[in-house]
PDB file of C-alpha atoms in Angstrom:
ATOM      1  CA  UNK A   1     162.169 140.355 232.259  1.00  0.00           C
ATOM      2  CA  UNK A   2     160.828 141.505 229.146  1.00  0.00           C
ATOM      3  CA  UNK A   3     161.080 144.905 227.479  1.00  0.00           C
ATOM      4  CA  UNK A   4     157.896 146.314 226.840  1.00  0.00           C
ATOM      5  CA  UNK A   5     159.173 149.731 226.334  1.00  0.00           C
ATOM      6  CA  UNK A   6     161.001 148.823 222.957  1.00  0.00           C
ATOM      7  CA  UNK A   7     158.187 146.303 221.806  1.00  0.00           C
ATOM      8  CA  UNK A   8     160.893 143.528 221.179  1.00  0.00           C
ATOM      9  CA  UNK A   9     158.903 141.098 222.987  1.00  0.00           C
ATOM     10  CA  UNK A  10     157.299 138.127 220.933  1.00  0.00           C
ATOM     11  CA  UNK A  11     154.992 137.297 223.697  1.00  0.00           C
ATOM     12  CA  UNK A  12     151.176 138.184 222.897  1.00  0.00           C
ATOM     13  CA  UNK A  13     149.304 140.568 225.428  1.00  0.00           C
ATOM     14  CA  UNK A  14     145.831 140.196 226.362  1.00  0.00           C
ATOM     15  CA  UNK A  15     143.964 142.892 228.041  1.00  0.00           C
ATOM     16  CA  UNK A  16     141.620 141.449 231.025  1.00  0.00           C
ATOM     17  CA  UNK A  17     139.104 143.228 232.312  1.00  0.00           C
ATOM     18  CA  UNK A  18     137.798 143.193 236.026  1.00  0.00           C
ATOM     19  CA  UNK A  19     134.149 142.810 237.287  1.00  0.00           C
ATOM     20  CA  UNK A  20     134.211 146.964 238.119  1.00  0.00           C
ATOM     21  CA  UNK A  21     135.198 147.633 234.430  1.00  0.00           C
ATOM     22  CA  UNK A  22     139.228 148.010 234.966  1.00  0.00           C
ATOM     23  CA  UNK A  23     141.326 146.868 232.364  1.00  0.00           C
ATOM     24  CA  UNK A  24     145.023 145.224 232.898  1.00  0.00           C
ATOM     25  CA  UNK A  25     147.218 144.882 230.127  1.00  0.00           C
ATOM     26  CA  UNK A  26     148.714 141.557 230.310  1.00  0.00           C
ATOM     27  CA  UNK A  27     151.544 139.047 228.691  1.00  0.00           C
ATOM     28  CA  UNK A  28     150.135 135.545 227.787  1.00  0.00           C
ATOM     29  CA  UNK A  29     152.072 132.842 229.957  1.00  0.00           C
ATOM     30  CA  UNK A  30     150.058 129.656 229.930  1.00  0.00           C
ATOM     31  CA  UNK A  31     146.635 128.790 227.711  1.00  0.00           C
ATOM     32  CA  UNK A  32     144.798 125.788 229.855  1.00  0.00           C
ATOM     33  CA  UNK A  33     141.751 124.194 228.630  1.00  0.00           C
ATOM     34  CA  UNK A  34     139.826 122.354 231.555  1.00  0.00           C
ATOM     35  CA  UNK A  35     136.297 121.414 230.452  1.00  0.00           C
ATOM     36  CA  UNK A  36     136.095 122.948 227.355  1.00  0.00           C
ATOM     37  CA  UNK A  37     137.072 126.393 228.633  1.00  0.00           C
ATOM     38  CA  UNK A  38     139.960 128.244 227.982  1.00  0.00           C
ATOM     39  CA  UNK A  39     141.895 129.570 230.872  1.00  0.00           C
ATOM     40  CA  UNK A  40     144.750 131.777 230.228  1.00  0.00           C
ATOM     41  CA  UNK A  41     147.452 132.899 233.113  1.00  0.00           C
ATOM     42  CA  UNK A  42     148.639 136.329 232.690  1.00  0.00           C
ATOM     43  CA  UNK A  43     151.388 138.747 233.940  1.00  0.00           C
ATOM     44  CA  UNK A  44     151.278 142.261 234.270  1.00  0.00           C
ATOM     45  CA  UNK A  45     152.916 144.060 231.395  1.00  0.00           C
ATOM     46  CA  UNK A  46     153.351 146.879 233.911  1.00  0.00           C
ATOM     47  CA  UNK A  47     154.892 146.169 237.197  1.00  0.00           C
ATOM     48  CA  UNK A  48     152.530 145.110 239.982  1.00  0.00           C
ATOM     49  CA  UNK A  49     152.683 147.097 243.126  1.00  0.00           C
ATOM     50  CA  UNK A  50     150.916 146.754 246.630  1.00  0.00           C
ATOM     51  CA  UNK A  51     150.315 149.330 249.301  1.00  0.00           C
ATOM     52  CA  UNK A  52     151.230 149.001 253.084  1.00  0.00           C
ATOM     53  CA  UNK A  53     150.574 151.312 255.802  1.00  0.00           C
ATOM     54  CA  UNK A  54     154.288 151.395 258.008  1.00  0.00           C
ATOM     55  CA  UNK A  55     154.190 151.665 261.519  1.00  0.00           C
ATOM     56  CA  UNK A  56     157.408 151.903 263.588  1.00  0.00           C
ATOM     57  CA  UNK A  57     158.653 148.862 265.382  1.00  0.00           C
ATOM     58  CA  UNK A  58     156.083 146.722 263.604  1.00  0.00           C
ATOM     59  CA  UNK A  59     155.893 144.842 259.948  1.00  0.00           C
ATOM     60  CA  UNK A  60     154.312 146.848 257.048  1.00  0.00           C
ATOM     61  CA  UNK A  61     150.576 146.458 257.342  1.00  0.00           C
ATOM     62  CA  UNK A  62     148.929 145.667 253.654  1.00  0.00           C
ATOM     63  CA  UNK A  63     146.229 147.577 252.639  1.00  0.00           C
ATOM     64  CA  UNK A  64     143.867 145.744 250.878  1.00  0.00           C
ATOM     65  CA  UNK A  65     140.545 147.164 250.040  1.00  0.00           C
ATOM     66  CA  UNK A  66     141.357 150.966 248.485  1.00  0.00           C
ATOM     67  CA  UNK A  67     139.048 153.226 246.709  1.00  0.00           C
ATOM     68  CA  UNK A  68     140.581 154.212 243.326  1.00  0.00           C
ATOM     69  CA  UNK A  69     140.145 157.843 244.387  1.00  0.00           C
ATOM     70  CA  UNK A  70     141.360 157.594 247.986  1.00  0.00           C
ATOM     71  CA  UNK A  71     143.599 160.764 248.838  1.00  0.00           C
ATOM     72  CA  UNK A  72     146.717 158.090 249.440  1.00  0.00           C
ATOM     73  CA  UNK A  73     147.018 157.119 246.073  1.00  0.00           C
ATOM     74  CA  UNK A  74     146.760 160.848 245.054  1.00  0.00           C
ATOM     75  CA  UNK A  75     149.997 161.714 247.342  1.00  0.00           C
ATOM     76  CA  UNK A  76     151.482 158.251 245.707  1.00  0.00           C
ATOM     77  CA  UNK A  77     150.892 159.700 242.274  1.00  0.00           C
ATOM     78  CA  UNK A  78     152.684 162.608 243.020  1.00  0.00           C
ATOM     79  CA  UNK A  79     155.611 160.767 244.511  1.00  0.00           C
ATOM     80  CA  UNK A  80     155.690 158.676 241.529  1.00  0.00           C
ATOM     81  CA  UNK A  81     155.719 161.226 239.073  1.00  0.00           C
ATOM     82  CA  UNK A  82     159.039 162.814 240.754  1.00  0.00           C
ATOM     83  CA  UNK A  83     160.637 159.456 239.697  1.00  0.00           C
ATOM     84  CA  UNK A  84     159.266 159.587 235.820  1.00  0.00           C
ATOM     85  CA  UNK A  85     156.634 157.016 237.133  1.00  0.00           C
ATOM     86  CA  UNK A  86     152.913 156.741 236.470  1.00  0.00           C
ATOM     87  CA  UNK A  87     150.790 155.010 239.337  1.00  0.00           C
ATOM     88  CA  UNK A  88     147.882 152.908 237.622  1.00  0.00           C
ATOM     89  CA  UNK A  89     144.838 152.351 239.264  1.00  0.00           C
ATOM     90  CA  UNK A  90     144.187 148.670 237.211  1.00  0.00           C
ATOM     91  CA  UNK A  91     142.169 145.507 237.315  1.00  0.00           C
ATOM     92  CA  UNK A  92     143.317 142.867 239.878  1.00  0.00           C
ATOM     93  CA  UNK A  93     145.948 145.289 241.429  1.00  0.00           C
ATOM     94  CA  UNK A  94     147.582 148.792 241.262  1.00  0.00           C
ATOM     95  CA  UNK A  95     150.387 148.986 238.943  1.00  0.00           C
ATOM     96  CA  UNK A  96     153.470 151.227 237.788  1.00  0.00           C
ATOM     97  CA  UNK A  97     154.174 152.267 234.184  1.00  0.00           C
ATOM     98  CA  UNK A  98     157.577 153.689 233.971  1.00  0.00           C
ATOM     99  CA  UNK A  99     161.550 152.138 234.105  1.00  0.00           C
ATOM    100  CA  UNK A 100     161.956 150.570 237.082  1.00  0.00           C
ATOM    101  CA  UNK A 101     165.572 149.570 238.076  1.00  0.00           C
ATOM    102  CA  UNK A 102     165.681 145.898 238.211  1.00  0.00           C
ATOM    103  CA  UNK A 103     166.518 144.590 241.844  1.00  0.00           C
ATOM    104  CA  UNK A 104     169.820 143.079 242.390  1.00  0.00           C
ATOM    105  CA  UNK A 105     169.407 139.208 243.258  1.00  0.00           C
ATOM    106  CA  UNK A 106     172.226 139.161 245.599  1.00  0.00           C
ATOM    107  CA  UNK A 107     171.108 141.804 247.649  1.00  0.00           C
ATOM    108  CA  UNK A 108     167.927 140.272 247.896  1.00  0.00           C
ATOM    109  CA  UNK A 109     169.439 136.995 249.178  1.00  0.00           C
ATOM    110  CA  UNK A 110     171.394 138.823 251.926  1.00  0.00           C
ATOM    111  CA  UNK A 111     168.064 140.548 253.266  1.00  0.00           C
ATOM    112  CA  UNK A 112     166.035 137.474 253.245  1.00  0.00           C
ATOM    113  CA  UNK A 113     164.828 136.734 256.851  1.00  0.00           C
ATOM    114  CA  UNK A 114     165.682 132.872 257.982  1.00  0.00           C
ATOM    115  CA  UNK A 115     162.464 132.681 259.724  1.00  0.00           C
ATOM    116  CA  UNK A 116     161.240 129.566 257.706  1.00  0.00           C
ATOM    117  CA  UNK A 117     158.052 130.985 256.722  1.00  0.00           C
ATOM    118  CA  UNK A 118     158.319 130.310 253.038  1.00  0.00           C
ATOM    119  CA  UNK A 119     154.741 131.319 252.750  1.00  0.00           C
ATOM    120  CA  UNK A 120     155.361 134.973 253.125  1.00  0.00           C
ATOM    121  CA  UNK A 121     155.724 137.207 250.204  1.00  0.00           C
ATOM    122  CA  UNK A 122     158.967 139.137 249.787  1.00  0.00           C
ATOM    123  CA  UNK A 123     158.745 142.650 248.502  1.00  0.00           C
ATOM    124  CA  UNK A 124     160.699 145.391 247.859  1.00  0.00           C
ATOM    125  CA  UNK A 125     160.128 149.060 248.708  1.00  0.00           C
ATOM    126  CA  UNK A 126     159.603 151.285 245.916  1.00  0.00           C
ATOM    127  CA  UNK A 127     158.541 154.670 247.300  1.00  0.00           C
ATOM    128  CA  UNK A 128     157.555 155.472 250.916  1.00  0.00           C
ATOM    129  CA  UNK A 129     155.421 158.616 251.697  1.00  0.00           C
ATOM    130  CA  UNK A 130     153.559 160.340 254.181  1.00  0.00           C
ATOM    131  CA  UNK A 131     149.581 161.525 254.399  1.00  0.00           C
ATOM    132  CA  UNK A 132     148.026 163.007 257.419  1.00  0.00           C
ATOM    133  CA  UNK A 133     151.302 161.898 259.574  1.00  0.00           C
ATOM    134  CA  UNK A 134     150.838 158.746 258.625  1.00  0.00           C
ATOM    135  CA  UNK A 135     153.320 156.997 256.637  1.00  0.00           C
ATOM    136  CA  UNK A 136     152.716 154.314 253.626  1.00  0.00           C
ATOM    137  CA  UNK A 137     155.103 152.496 251.266  1.00  0.00           C
ATOM    138  CA  UNK A 138     154.721 151.072 247.439  1.00  0.00           C
ATOM    139  CA  UNK A 139     156.075 147.724 247.354  1.00  0.00           C
ATOM    140  CA  UNK A 140     156.638 145.439 244.276  1.00  0.00           C
ATOM    141  CA  UNK A 141     156.164 141.884 245.026  1.00  0.00           C
ATOM    142  CA  UNK A 142     159.214 139.664 244.174  1.00  0.00           C
ATOM    143  CA  UNK A 143     157.489 136.940 243.267  1.00  0.00           C
ATOM    144  CA  UNK A 144     156.006 136.366 240.170  1.00  0.00           C
ATOM    145  CA  UNK A 145     152.653 137.973 239.878  1.00  0.00           C
ATOM    146  CA  UNK A 146     150.009 136.042 238.128  1.00  0.00           C
ATOM    147  CA  UNK A 147     146.093 136.802 236.967  1.00  0.00           C
ATOM    148  CA  UNK A 148     143.919 133.936 236.083  1.00  0.00           C
ATOM    149  CA  UNK A 149     141.448 135.044 233.207  1.00  0.00           C
ATOM    150  CA  UNK A 150     138.526 132.746 231.463  1.00  0.00           C
ATOM    151  CA  UNK A 151     138.495 133.203 227.461  1.00  0.00           C
ATOM    152  CA  UNK A 152     135.002 134.331 226.471  1.00  0.00           C
ATOM    153  CA  UNK A 153     134.232 135.192 222.464  1.00  0.00           C
ATOM    154  CA  UNK A 154     138.031 136.344 222.403  1.00  0.00           C
ATOM    155  CA  UNK A 155     137.977 138.239 225.483  1.00  0.00           C
ATOM    156  CA  UNK A 156     139.724 137.753 228.381  1.00  0.00           C
ATOM    157  CA  UNK A 157     137.384 137.738 231.765  1.00  0.00           C
ATOM    158  CA  UNK A 158     139.199 137.786 235.316  1.00  0.00           C
ATOM    159  CA  UNK A 159     138.420 134.827 237.101  1.00  0.00           C
ATOM    160  CA  UNK A 160     137.655 136.334 241.002  1.00  0.00           C
ATOM    161  CA  UNK A 161     136.301 135.442 244.137  1.00  0.00           C
ATOM    162  CA  UNK A 162     134.454 131.968 244.482  1.00  0.00           C
ATOM    163  CA  UNK A 163     134.807 130.790 240.666  1.00  0.00           C
ATOM    164  CA  UNK A 164     139.303 131.677 241.443  1.00  0.00           C
ATOM    165  CA  UNK A 165     138.905 129.429 244.384  1.00  0.00           C
ATOM    166  CA  UNK A 166     136.733 126.665 242.290  1.00  0.00           C
ATOM    167  CA  UNK A 167     139.617 126.633 239.379  1.00  0.00           C
ATOM    168  CA  UNK A 168     143.068 127.260 240.680  1.00  0.00           C
ATOM    169  CA  UNK A 169     143.405 123.912 242.136  1.00  0.00           C
ATOM    170  CA  UNK A 170     142.785 122.235 239.036  1.00  0.00           C
ATOM    171  CA  UNK A 171     145.062 125.078 237.166  1.00  0.00           C
ATOM    172  CA  UNK A 172     147.857 124.486 239.471  1.00  0.00           C
ATOM    173  CA  UNK A 173     147.490 120.504 238.772  1.00  0.00           C
ATOM    174  CA  UNK A 174     147.661 121.195 235.391  1.00  0.00           C
ATOM    175  CA  UNK A 175     150.724 123.476 235.506  1.00  0.00           C
ATOM    176  CA  UNK A 176     152.625 120.784 237.572  1.00  0.00           C
ATOM    177  CA  UNK A 177     151.883 118.086 235.073  1.00  0.00           C
ATOM    178  CA  UNK A 178     153.313 120.296 232.402  1.00  0.00           C
ATOM    179  CA  UNK A 179     155.887 121.089 234.759  1.00  0.00           C
ATOM    180  CA  UNK A 180     155.847 125.244 234.442  1.00  0.00           C
ATOM    181  CA  UNK A 181     157.373 126.795 235.817  1.00  0.00           C
ATOM    182  CA  UNK A 182     160.215 125.103 237.101  1.00  0.00           C
TER     183      UNK A 182
END
């Protein structure tokens, strides 16, 4: 993982903006040219997190749509501040800035369920908290979190919705051809 705090990373960064005007600072991982347009594959500089509703005896339920002024996020802000972390309402995803402990890969292998579902994402709980008698958790995805953007006049524009659905298979095919990542 890159050490963005010390500035020792030589990987260029790109600021990507979504259709709502929110920004996300990312590392530039790959540049892919398709039909005369430059697309970039990016990873967030800050740690991406996902919000889940936690319920007894049930799998955590992801919360997909969330207004950035939601009371849940205000409580998450306070809980994260206790750990010297900051919740950022950025483009594409929520992120957390600050020093996070790296997960131990040996522990993660022991915790994996052998249910054969290779499509399910794996997450690690960062913090949990209560809001109006309901428990929530912020989880870090353990799989790489990629963002796709289109370069237009030197600016990175997030590829969203139908545009993403159309371009994703072509980008994946190009990456497979390049054999990245292994």
